[in-house]
CSV table of C-alpha atoms in Angstrom, one decimal:
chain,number,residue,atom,x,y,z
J,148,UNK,CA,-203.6,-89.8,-96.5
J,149,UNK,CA,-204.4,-89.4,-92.8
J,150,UNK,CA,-201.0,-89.7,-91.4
J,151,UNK,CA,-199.6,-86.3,-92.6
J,152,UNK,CA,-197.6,-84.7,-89.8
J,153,UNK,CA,-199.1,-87.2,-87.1
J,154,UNK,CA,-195.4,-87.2,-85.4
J,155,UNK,CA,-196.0,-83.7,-85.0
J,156,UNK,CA,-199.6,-83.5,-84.1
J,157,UNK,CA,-200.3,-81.1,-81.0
J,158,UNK,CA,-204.3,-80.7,-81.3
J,159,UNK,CA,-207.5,-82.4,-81.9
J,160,UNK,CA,-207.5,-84.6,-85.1
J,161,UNK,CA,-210.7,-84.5,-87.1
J,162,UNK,CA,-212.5,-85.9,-90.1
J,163,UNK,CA,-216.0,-85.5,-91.5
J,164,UNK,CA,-217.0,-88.3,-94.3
J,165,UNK,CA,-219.8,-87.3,-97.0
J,166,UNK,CA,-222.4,-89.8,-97.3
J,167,UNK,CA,-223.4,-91.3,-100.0
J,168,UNK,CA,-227.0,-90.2,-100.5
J,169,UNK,CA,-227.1,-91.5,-104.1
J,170,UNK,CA,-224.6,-88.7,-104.9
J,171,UNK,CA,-222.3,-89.4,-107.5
J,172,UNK,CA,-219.1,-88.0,-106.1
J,173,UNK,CA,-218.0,-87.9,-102.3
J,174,UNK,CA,-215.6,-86.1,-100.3
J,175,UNK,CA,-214.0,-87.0,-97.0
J,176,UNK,CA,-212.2,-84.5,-95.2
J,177,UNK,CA,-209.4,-84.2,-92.6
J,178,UNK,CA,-207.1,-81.5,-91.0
J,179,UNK,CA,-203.9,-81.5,-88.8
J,180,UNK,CA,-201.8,-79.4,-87.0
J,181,UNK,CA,-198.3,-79.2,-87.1
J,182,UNK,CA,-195.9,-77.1,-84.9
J,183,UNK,CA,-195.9,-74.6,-88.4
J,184,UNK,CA,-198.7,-75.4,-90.4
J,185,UNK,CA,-202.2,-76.6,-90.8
J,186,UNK,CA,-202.6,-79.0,-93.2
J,187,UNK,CA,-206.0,-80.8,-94.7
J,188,UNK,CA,-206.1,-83.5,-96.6
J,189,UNK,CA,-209.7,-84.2,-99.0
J,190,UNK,CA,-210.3,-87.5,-100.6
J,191,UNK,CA,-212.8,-87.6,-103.5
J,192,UNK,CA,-215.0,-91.2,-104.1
J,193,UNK,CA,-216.5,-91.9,-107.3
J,194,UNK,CA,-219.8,-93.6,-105.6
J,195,UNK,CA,-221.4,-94.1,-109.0
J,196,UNK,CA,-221.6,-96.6,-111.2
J,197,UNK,CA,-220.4,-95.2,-114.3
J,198,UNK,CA,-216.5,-93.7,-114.8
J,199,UNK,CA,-216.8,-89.8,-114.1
J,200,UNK,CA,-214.1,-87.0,-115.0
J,201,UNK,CA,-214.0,-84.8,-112.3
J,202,UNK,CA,-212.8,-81.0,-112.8
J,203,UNK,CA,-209.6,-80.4,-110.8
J,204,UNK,CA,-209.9,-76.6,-111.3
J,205,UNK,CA,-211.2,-75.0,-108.0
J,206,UNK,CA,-210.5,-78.1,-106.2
J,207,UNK,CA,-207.5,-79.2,-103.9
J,208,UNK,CA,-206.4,-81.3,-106.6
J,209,UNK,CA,-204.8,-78.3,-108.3
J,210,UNK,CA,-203.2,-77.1,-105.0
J,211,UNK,CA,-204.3,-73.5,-103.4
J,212,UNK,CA,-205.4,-72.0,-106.6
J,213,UNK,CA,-208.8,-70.8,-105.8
J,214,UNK,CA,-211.3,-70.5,-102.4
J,215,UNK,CA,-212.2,-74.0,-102.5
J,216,UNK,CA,-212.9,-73.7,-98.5
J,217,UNK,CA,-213.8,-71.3,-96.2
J,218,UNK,CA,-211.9,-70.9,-92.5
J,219,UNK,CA,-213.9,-68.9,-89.4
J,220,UNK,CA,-213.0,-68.7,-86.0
J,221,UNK,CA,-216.1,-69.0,-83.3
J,222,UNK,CA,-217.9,-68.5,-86.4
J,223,UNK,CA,-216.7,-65.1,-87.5
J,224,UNK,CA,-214.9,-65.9,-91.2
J,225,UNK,CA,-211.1,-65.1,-91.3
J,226,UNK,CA,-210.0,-63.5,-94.7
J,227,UNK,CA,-208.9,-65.5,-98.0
J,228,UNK,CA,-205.8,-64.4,-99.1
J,229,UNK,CA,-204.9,-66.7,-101.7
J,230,UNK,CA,-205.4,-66.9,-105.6
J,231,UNK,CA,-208.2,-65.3,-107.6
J,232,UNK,CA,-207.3,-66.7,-111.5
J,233,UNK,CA,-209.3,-65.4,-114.3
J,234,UNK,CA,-209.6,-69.0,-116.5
J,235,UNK,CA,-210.5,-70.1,-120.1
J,236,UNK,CA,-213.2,-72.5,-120.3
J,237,UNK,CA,-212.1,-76.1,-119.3
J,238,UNK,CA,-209.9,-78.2,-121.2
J,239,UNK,CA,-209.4,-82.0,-121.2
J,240,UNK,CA,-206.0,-81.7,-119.2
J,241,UNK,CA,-207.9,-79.9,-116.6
J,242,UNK,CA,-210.0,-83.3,-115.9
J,243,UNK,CA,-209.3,-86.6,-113.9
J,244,UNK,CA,-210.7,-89.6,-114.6
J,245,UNK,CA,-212.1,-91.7,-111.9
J,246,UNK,CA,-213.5,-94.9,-112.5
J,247,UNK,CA,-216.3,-96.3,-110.5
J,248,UNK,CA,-215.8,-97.2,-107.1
J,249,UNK,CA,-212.0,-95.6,-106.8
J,250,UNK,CA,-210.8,-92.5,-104.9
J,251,UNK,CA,-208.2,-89.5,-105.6
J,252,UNK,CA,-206.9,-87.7,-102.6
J,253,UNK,CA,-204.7,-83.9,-101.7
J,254,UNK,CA,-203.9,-82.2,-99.3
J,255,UNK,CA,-202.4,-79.0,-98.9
J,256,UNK,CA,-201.5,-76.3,-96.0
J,257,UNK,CA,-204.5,-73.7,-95.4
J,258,UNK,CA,-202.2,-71.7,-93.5
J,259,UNK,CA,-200.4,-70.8,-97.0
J,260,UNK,CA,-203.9,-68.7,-97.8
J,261,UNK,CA,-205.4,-68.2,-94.1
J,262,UNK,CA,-203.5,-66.2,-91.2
J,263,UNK,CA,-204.6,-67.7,-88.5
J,264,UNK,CA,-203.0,-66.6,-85.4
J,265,UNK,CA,-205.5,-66.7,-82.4
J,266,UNK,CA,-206.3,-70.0,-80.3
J,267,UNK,CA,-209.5,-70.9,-80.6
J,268,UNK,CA,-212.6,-73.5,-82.7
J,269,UNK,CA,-212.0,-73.2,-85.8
J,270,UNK,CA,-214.3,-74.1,-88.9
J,271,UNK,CA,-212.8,-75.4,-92.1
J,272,UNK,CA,-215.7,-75.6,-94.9
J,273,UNK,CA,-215.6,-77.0,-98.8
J,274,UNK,CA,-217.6,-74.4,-100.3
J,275,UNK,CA,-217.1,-75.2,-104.1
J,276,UNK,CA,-219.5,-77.0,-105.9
J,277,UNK,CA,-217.8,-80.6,-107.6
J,278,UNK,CA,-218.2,-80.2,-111.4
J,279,UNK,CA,-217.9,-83.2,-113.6
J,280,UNK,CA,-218.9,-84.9,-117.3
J,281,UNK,CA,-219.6,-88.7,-118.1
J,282,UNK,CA,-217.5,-90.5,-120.6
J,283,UNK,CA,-219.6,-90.0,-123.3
J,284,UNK,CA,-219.5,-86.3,-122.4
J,285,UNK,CA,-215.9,-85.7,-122.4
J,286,UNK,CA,-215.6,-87.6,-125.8
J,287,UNK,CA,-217.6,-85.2,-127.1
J,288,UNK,CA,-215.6,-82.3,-124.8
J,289,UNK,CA,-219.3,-81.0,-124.0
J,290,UNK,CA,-218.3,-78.6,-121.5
J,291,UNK,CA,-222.0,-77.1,-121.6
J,292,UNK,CA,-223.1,-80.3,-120.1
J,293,UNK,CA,-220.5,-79.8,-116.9
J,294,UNK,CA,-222.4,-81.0,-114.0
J,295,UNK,CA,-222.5,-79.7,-110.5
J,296,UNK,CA,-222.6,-81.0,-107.1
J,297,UNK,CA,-223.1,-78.7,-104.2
J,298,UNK,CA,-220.3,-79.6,-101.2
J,299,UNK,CA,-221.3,-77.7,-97.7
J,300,UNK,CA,-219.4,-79.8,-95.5
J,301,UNK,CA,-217.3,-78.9,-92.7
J,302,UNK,CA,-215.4,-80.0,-89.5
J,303,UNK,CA,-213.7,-78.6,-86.9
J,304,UNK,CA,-210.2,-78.2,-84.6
J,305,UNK,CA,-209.2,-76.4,-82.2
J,306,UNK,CA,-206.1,-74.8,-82.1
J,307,UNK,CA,-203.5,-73.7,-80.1
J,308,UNK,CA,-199.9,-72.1,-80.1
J,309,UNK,CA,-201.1,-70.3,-83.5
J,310,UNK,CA,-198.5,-67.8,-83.1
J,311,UNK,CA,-196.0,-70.9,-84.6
J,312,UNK,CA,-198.0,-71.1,-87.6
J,313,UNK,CA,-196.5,-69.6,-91.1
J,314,UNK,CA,-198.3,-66.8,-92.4
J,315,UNK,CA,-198.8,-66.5,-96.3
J,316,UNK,CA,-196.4,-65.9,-98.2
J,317,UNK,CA,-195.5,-62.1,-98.9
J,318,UNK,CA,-193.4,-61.1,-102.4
J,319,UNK,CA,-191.6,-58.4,-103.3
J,320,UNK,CA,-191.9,-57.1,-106.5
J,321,UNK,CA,-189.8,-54.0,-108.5
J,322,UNK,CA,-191.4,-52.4,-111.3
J,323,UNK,CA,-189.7,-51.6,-114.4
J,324,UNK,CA,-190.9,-48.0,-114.7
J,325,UNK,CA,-194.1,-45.9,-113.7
J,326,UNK,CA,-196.7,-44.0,-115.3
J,327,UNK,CA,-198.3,-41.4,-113.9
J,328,UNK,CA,-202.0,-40.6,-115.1
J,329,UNK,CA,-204.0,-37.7,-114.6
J,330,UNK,CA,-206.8,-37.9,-112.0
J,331,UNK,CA,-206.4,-42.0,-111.9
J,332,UNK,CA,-202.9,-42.3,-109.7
J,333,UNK,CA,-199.9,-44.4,-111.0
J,334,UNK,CA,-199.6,-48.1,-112.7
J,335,UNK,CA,-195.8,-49.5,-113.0
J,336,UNK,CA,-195.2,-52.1,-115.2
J,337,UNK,CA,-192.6,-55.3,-114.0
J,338,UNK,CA,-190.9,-58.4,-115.7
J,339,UNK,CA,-190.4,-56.6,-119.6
J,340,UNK,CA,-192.7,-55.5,-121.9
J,341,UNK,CA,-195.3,-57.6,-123.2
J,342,UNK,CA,-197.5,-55.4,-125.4
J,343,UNK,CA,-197.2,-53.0,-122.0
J,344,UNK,CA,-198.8,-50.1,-124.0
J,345,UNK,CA,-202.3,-51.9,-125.0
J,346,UNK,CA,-202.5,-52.9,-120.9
J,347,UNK,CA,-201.7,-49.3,-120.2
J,348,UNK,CA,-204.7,-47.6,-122.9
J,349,UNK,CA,-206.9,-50.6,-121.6
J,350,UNK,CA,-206.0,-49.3,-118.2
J,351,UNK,CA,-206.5,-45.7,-118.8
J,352,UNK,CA,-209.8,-46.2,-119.9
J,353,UNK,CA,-211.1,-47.6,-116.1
J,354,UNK,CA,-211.0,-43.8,-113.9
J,355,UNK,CA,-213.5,-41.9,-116.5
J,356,UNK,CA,-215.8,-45.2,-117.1
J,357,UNK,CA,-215.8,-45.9,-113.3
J,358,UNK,CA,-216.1,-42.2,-112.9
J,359,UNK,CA,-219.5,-42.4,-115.3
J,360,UNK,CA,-220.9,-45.1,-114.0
J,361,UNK,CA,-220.9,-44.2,-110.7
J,362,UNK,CA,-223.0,-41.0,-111.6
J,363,UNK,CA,-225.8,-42.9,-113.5
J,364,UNK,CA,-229.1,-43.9,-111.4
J,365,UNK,CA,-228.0,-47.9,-112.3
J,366,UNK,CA,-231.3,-49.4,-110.7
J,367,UNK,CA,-232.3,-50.5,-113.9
J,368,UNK,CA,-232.6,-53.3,-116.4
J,369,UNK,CA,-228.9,-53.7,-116.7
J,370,UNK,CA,-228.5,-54.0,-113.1
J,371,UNK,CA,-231.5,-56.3,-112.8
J,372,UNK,CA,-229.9,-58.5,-115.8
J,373,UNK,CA,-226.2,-58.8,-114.2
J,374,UNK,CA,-227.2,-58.5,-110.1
J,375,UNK,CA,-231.0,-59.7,-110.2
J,376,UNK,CA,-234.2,-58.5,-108.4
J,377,UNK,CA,-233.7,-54.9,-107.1
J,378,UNK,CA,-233.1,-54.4,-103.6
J,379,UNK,CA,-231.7,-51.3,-101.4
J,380,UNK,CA,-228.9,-54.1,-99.6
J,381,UNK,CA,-228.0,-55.4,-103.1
J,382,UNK,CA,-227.7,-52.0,-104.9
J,383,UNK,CA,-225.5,-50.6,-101.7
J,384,UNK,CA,-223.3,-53.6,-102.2
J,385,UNK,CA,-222.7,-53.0,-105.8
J,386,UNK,CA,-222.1,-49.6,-105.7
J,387,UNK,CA,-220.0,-49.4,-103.1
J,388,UNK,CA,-218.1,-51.9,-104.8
J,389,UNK,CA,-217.5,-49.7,-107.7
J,390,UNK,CA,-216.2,-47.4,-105.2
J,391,UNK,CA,-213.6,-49.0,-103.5
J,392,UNK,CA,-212.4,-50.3,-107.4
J,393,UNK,CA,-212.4,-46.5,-108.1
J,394,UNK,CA,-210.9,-45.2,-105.2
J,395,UNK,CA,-207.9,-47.8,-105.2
J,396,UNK,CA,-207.0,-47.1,-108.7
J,397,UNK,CA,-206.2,-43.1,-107.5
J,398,UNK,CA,-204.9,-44.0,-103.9
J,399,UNK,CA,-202.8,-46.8,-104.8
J,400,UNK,CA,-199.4,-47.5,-106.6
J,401,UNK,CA,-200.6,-50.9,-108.8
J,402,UNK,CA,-198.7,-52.7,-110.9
J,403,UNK,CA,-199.1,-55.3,-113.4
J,404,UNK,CA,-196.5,-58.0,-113.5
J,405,UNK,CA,-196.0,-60.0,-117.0
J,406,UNK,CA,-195.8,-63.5,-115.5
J,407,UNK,CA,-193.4,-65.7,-117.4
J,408,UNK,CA,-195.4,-68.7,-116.7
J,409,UNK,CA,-198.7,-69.6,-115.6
J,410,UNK,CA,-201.1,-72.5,-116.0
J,411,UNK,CA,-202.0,-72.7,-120.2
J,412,UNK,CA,-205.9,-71.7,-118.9
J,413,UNK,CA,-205.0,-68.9,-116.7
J,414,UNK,CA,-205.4,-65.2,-118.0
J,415,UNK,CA,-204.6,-63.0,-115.4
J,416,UNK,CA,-204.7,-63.4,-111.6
J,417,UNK,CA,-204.3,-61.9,-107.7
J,418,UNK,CA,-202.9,-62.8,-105.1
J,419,UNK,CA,-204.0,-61.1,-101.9
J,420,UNK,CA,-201.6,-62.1,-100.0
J,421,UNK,CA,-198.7,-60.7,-102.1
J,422,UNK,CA,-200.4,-57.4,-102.7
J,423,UNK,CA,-203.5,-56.1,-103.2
J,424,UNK,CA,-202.0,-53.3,-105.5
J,425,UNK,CA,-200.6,-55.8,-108.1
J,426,UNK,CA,-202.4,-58.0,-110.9
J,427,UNK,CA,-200.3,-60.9,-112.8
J,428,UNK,CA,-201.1,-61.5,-116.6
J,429,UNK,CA,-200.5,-64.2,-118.1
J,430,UNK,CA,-199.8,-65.1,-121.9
J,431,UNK,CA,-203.5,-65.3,-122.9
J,432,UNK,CA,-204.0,-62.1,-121.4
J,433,UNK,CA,-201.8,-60.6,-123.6
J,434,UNK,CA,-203.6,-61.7,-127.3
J,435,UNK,CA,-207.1,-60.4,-126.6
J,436,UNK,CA,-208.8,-57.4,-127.9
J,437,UNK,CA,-208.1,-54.3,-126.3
J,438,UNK,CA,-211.7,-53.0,-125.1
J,439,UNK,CA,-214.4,-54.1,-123.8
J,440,UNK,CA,-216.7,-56.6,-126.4
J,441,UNK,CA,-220.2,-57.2,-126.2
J,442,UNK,CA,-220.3,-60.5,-127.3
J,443,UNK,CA,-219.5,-63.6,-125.6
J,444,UNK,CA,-215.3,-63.3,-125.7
J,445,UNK,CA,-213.7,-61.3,-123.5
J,446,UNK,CA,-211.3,-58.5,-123.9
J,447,UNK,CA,-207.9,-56.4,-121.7
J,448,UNK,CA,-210.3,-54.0,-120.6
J,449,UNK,CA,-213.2,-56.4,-118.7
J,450,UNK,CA,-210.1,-58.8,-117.7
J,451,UNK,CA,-208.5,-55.6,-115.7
J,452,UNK,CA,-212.5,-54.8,-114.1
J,453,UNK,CA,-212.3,-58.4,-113.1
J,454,UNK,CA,-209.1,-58.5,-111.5
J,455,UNK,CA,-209.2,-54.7,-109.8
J,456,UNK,CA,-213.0,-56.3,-108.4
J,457,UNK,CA,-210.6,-59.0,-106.5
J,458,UNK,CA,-208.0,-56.9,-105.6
J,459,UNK,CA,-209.6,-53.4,-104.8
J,460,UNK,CA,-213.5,-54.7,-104.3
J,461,UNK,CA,-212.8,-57.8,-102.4
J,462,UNK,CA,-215.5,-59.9,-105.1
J,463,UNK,CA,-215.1,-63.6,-105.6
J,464,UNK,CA,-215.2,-65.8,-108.1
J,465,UNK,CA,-218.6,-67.7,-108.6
J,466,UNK,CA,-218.9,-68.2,-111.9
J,467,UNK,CA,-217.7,-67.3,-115.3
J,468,UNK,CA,-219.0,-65.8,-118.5
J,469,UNK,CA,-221.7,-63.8,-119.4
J,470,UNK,CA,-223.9,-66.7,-119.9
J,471,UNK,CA,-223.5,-67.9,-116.5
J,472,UNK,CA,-223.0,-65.0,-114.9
J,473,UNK,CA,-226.9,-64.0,-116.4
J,474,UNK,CA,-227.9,-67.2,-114.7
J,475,UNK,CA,-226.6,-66.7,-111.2
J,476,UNK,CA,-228.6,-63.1,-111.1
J,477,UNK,CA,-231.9,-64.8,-112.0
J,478,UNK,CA,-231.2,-68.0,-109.3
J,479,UNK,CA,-229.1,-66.1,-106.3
J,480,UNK,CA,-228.6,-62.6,-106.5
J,481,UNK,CA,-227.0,-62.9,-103.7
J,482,UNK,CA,-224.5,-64.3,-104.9
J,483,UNK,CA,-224.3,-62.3,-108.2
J,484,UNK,CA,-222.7,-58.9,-106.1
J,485,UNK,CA,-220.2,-61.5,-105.1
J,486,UNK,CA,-219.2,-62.4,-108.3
J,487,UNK,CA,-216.2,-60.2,-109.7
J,488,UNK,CA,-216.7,-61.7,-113.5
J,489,UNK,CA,-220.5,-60.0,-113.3
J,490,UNK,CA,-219.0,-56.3,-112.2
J,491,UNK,CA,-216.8,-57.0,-115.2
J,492,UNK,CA,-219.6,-57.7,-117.8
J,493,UNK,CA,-222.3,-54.9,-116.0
J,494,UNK,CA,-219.2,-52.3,-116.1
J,495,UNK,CA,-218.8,-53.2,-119.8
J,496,UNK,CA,-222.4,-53.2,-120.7
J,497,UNK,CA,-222.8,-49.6,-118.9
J,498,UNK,CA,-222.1,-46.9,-121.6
């Protein structure tokens, strides 16, 4: 695992190993230079002793599909440009046993979702927490009982020559046709027509709702409910959150792209370093209800808020659902203005 592009190794060569601590799962972490690429390699260790089933969603083990780490330079954070994926709650596929005592290892190329391209320390950190269920709990596919382990480990290497490095990957994509909306710009549609006209009403329904809730005095108990305890920081984030949503919708040229395939769990997704004008839906997408619901399933219209929060509001992904999207505003707030799903649900829940 630790030899990956050693012939071609021109910088410092680092690893940081988890201790145990009585924690269940560990991680042991490496990354390399080559003359084009930064690569890090992750090892997970099953320390328990019981067989787990570890989530590979948002972990290396599914490739560079989410944020699973964090890269800064002399501590100032340089910008993810990877995927953001709107999922389906997990599904047995999704999971990987490992059986007491053994290990599962990935590695993948950071500079495929991190321009880096200035010598200097750099920080790579896991910043994902490990999610996981017991035997008995994947039997009974209790996906409420998911676990979680909080990861904050990090190392560093310094680089040089960065100008070699790859940058991410940039595509080029040529819509079918364009419609032009009054007062909210221009969305093109690419690859067919998969039920483009219920995207498109969905779609046309964002400018005067944004436009609405933007107007309201939103310091109250909705706010509290999706984005916790009032405070002046918190509410400036949010709103101007909401703003940058609504402003790209009128400035930009986006486009929605019906992806032929995508994993069976993904919805819809970004990709910021393709475009930040362009989200890609996928074949669930495309069979749920049109506008926004107020129960616990999700609909075409949240799903776009969601997406347009990644692409035009720069949010993360934290969590999922309105359940747990409740929960992260009671426990970190914080983090809750972070979370694209929770603009999604608050947007919804605004009338």
């Amino acid at each position: 695992m630790k030899t990956l592009f050693s012939l071609f190794c021109l910088v410092t060569y680092l690893t940081c190993a988890l201790s145990a601590n009585g924690w269940p799962i560990s991680i042991d972490m490496a990354c390399n230079k080559a003359l084009s690429a930064v690569a890090c390699s992750f090892e997970f260790t099953n320390n328990a002793n019981e067989d787990l089933y570890l989530l590979k969603r948002n972990t290396p083990l599914e490739g560079l599909d989410s944020e699973f780490v964090s890269v800064s330079l002399d501590g100032r954070p340089l910008d993810y440009e990877g995927f953001y994926m709107y999922h389906l709650p997990p599904a047995k596929d999704e999971f990987v046993l490992l059986k007491a005592g053994e290990s599962i290892s990935a590695t993948v190329q950071i500079t495929d979702v991190f321009s880096i391209d200035t010598d200097g320390l750099y920080t790579v950190q896991y910043s994902r927490p490990l999610q996981y269920l017991s035997v008995n709990e994947m039997s009974a596919m209790s996906i409420d009982d998911l676990k979680e382990l909080a990861v904050r480990e990090s190392i560093h290497i310094h680089l040089e020559n960065t100008h070699l490095l790859l940058k991410p990957k940039k595509e080029e994509i040529k819509p079918d046709y364009t419609v032009h909306l009054q007062d909210c710009g221009t969305v093109s549609f690419a690859n067919g027509d998969r039920k483009n006209s219920e995207t498109l009403e969905a779609h046309k329904r964002l400018c005067p709702r944004f436009d609405k809730l933007l107007k309201r005095n939103n310091l109250n108990s909705d706010f509290q409910k999706w984005f916790g305890a009032i405070s002046c920081s918190r509410a400036g984030i949010v709103q101007d959150t909401y703003k940058s949503i609504r402003s790209g919708l009128s400035k930009y040229s986006l486009t929605y792209f019906n992806r032929e395939w995508c994993k069976s769990y993904v919805v819809a997704f970004t990709v910021l370093s393709y475009s930040y004008s362009t989200v890609y839906l996928c074949e669930p997408f495309f069979n749920l209800e049109l506008y926004c619901v107020s129960t616990t399933g999700i609909s075409k219209e949240d799903v776009l808020v969601h997406e347009w929060s990644h692409a035009l509001g720069r949010r993360r992904d934290r969590v999922y659902g309105r359940k747990n999207c409740e929960a992260l505003a009671k426990s970190n707030p914080d983090k809750a203005v972070e979370n694209a799903d929770t603009y999604a649900y608050y947007y919804c829940d605004t009338k």
